[in-house]
Each structure stands twice: as structure tokens, then as C-alpha cells.
């Protein structure tokens, strides 16, 4: 009278294990995609930072190269 499990899995358990396997694979792909996008964003931010710093340095050099402007006299 003991209820022993059969050696063959039921169709429901096969479907359940397939859904779990597919969900795990899709989750791994999603995490890999998110990480790839994060790497791209960080590299783009670094590139933009270098461009901004170069522009700021060029602006500062141009400001220093120009002679100091003398205050204009007020017209009466």
C-alpha cells in the first residue's frame, strides 16, 4: 500500500522543468545583455569626459592667451 513514485516523470513535471530551464537561460541572456550595455555606457561616458576636458583645457588656454581687457570709460 505504499505509494512509490514511478521512474518515468509525468508530462507536467517535464513541462515544469522545461519552463524552469528556459527561464534560467533567458535570465542569463538578459543579465549578459545588461552587462554589455553597461560596458558600452561606461566607455561612452569616458570618451565624452575626455572630449569635455580637452575642450575646457583649450578654452582656458585661449582665455590666458588673450590680453586682459581694460575697463572702458563711461561716456558722459
Coordinates of C-alpha atoms in Angstrom, one line a residue:
X1 CA 0.0 0.0 0.0
X2 CA 3.0 2.3 -0.2
X3 CA 2.8 4.9 -2.9
X4 CA 6.0 4.7 -4.8
X5 CA 6.9 7.2 -7.5
X6 CA 7.3 5.8 -10.9
X7 CA 10.7 6.0 -12.6
X8 CA 9.2 7.9 -15.5
X9 CA 8.4 11.6 -14.9
X10 CA 4.9 12.9 -15.6
X11 CA 4.2 15.2 -18.5
X12 CA 3.5 18.0 -16.0
X13 CA 6.9 17.6 -14.3
X14 CA 8.6 17.5 -17.7
X15 CA 6.9 20.8 -18.8
X16 CA 7.7 22.4 -15.4
X17 CA 11.4 21.5 -15.7
X18 CA 11.5 22.8 -19.3
X19 CA 9.9 26.1 -18.2
X20 CA 12.5 26.4 -15.4
X21 CA 15.3 25.7 -17.7
X22 CA 14.1 28.2 -20.3
X23 CA 13.6 30.8 -17.7
X24 CA 17.1 30.3 -16.3
X25 CA 18.6 30.5 -19.8
X26 CA 16.6 33.7 -20.7
X27 CA 17.6 35.2 -17.3
X28 CA 21.3 34.6 -18.0
X29 CA 21.0 36.1 -21.5
X30 CA 19.2 39.2 -20.1
X31 CA 21.9 39.7 -17.4
X32 CA 24.6 39.4 -20.1
X33 CA 22.8 42.0 -22.3
X34 CA 22.5 44.4 -19.3
X35 CA 26.2 44.0 -18.5
X36 CA 27.2 44.5 -22.2
X37 CA 25.1 47.7 -22.3
X38 CA 26.7 48.9 -19.0
X39 CA 30.1 48.5 -20.5
X40 CA 29.1 50.4 -23.6
X41 CA 27.7 53.2 -21.5
X42 CA 30.8 53.5 -19.3
X43 CA 33.1 53.6 -22.4
X44 CA 31.0 56.3 -24.0
X45 CA 31.0 58.3 -20.7
X46 CA 34.8 58.1 -20.6
X47 CA 35.1 59.2 -24.2
X48 CA 32.7 62.2 -23.6
X49 CA 34.7 63.1 -20.4
X50 CA 37.9 63.2 -22.4
X51 CA 36.3 65.4 -25.1
X52 CA 34.9 67.8 -22.4
X53 CA 38.2 68.0 -20.6
X54 CA 40.1 68.7 -23.8
X55 CA 37.6 71.5 -24.7
X56 CA 37.9 73.0 -21.2
X57 CA 41.7 73.0 -21.5
X58 CA 41.6 74.6 -24.9
X59 CA 39.2 77.3 -23.7
X60 CA 41.4 78.0 -20.7
X61 CA 44.5 78.3 -22.9
X62 CA 42.6 80.7 -25.3
X63 CA 41.5 82.8 -22.3
X64 CA 45.0 83.0 -21.0
X65 CA 46.4 83.9 -24.4
X66 CA 44.1 86.9 -24.9
X67 CA 45.3 90.1 -23.3
X68 CA 43.4 91.3 -20.3
X69 CA 40.7 93.6 -21.3
X70 CA 40.9 97.1 -19.8
X71 CA 37.7 98.5 -18.3
X72 CA 36.0 101.0 -20.7
X73 CA 35.5 104.6 -19.6
X74 CA 31.9 105.6 -19.2
X75 CA 30.6 108.0 -21.7
X76 CA 29.0 111.2 -20.3

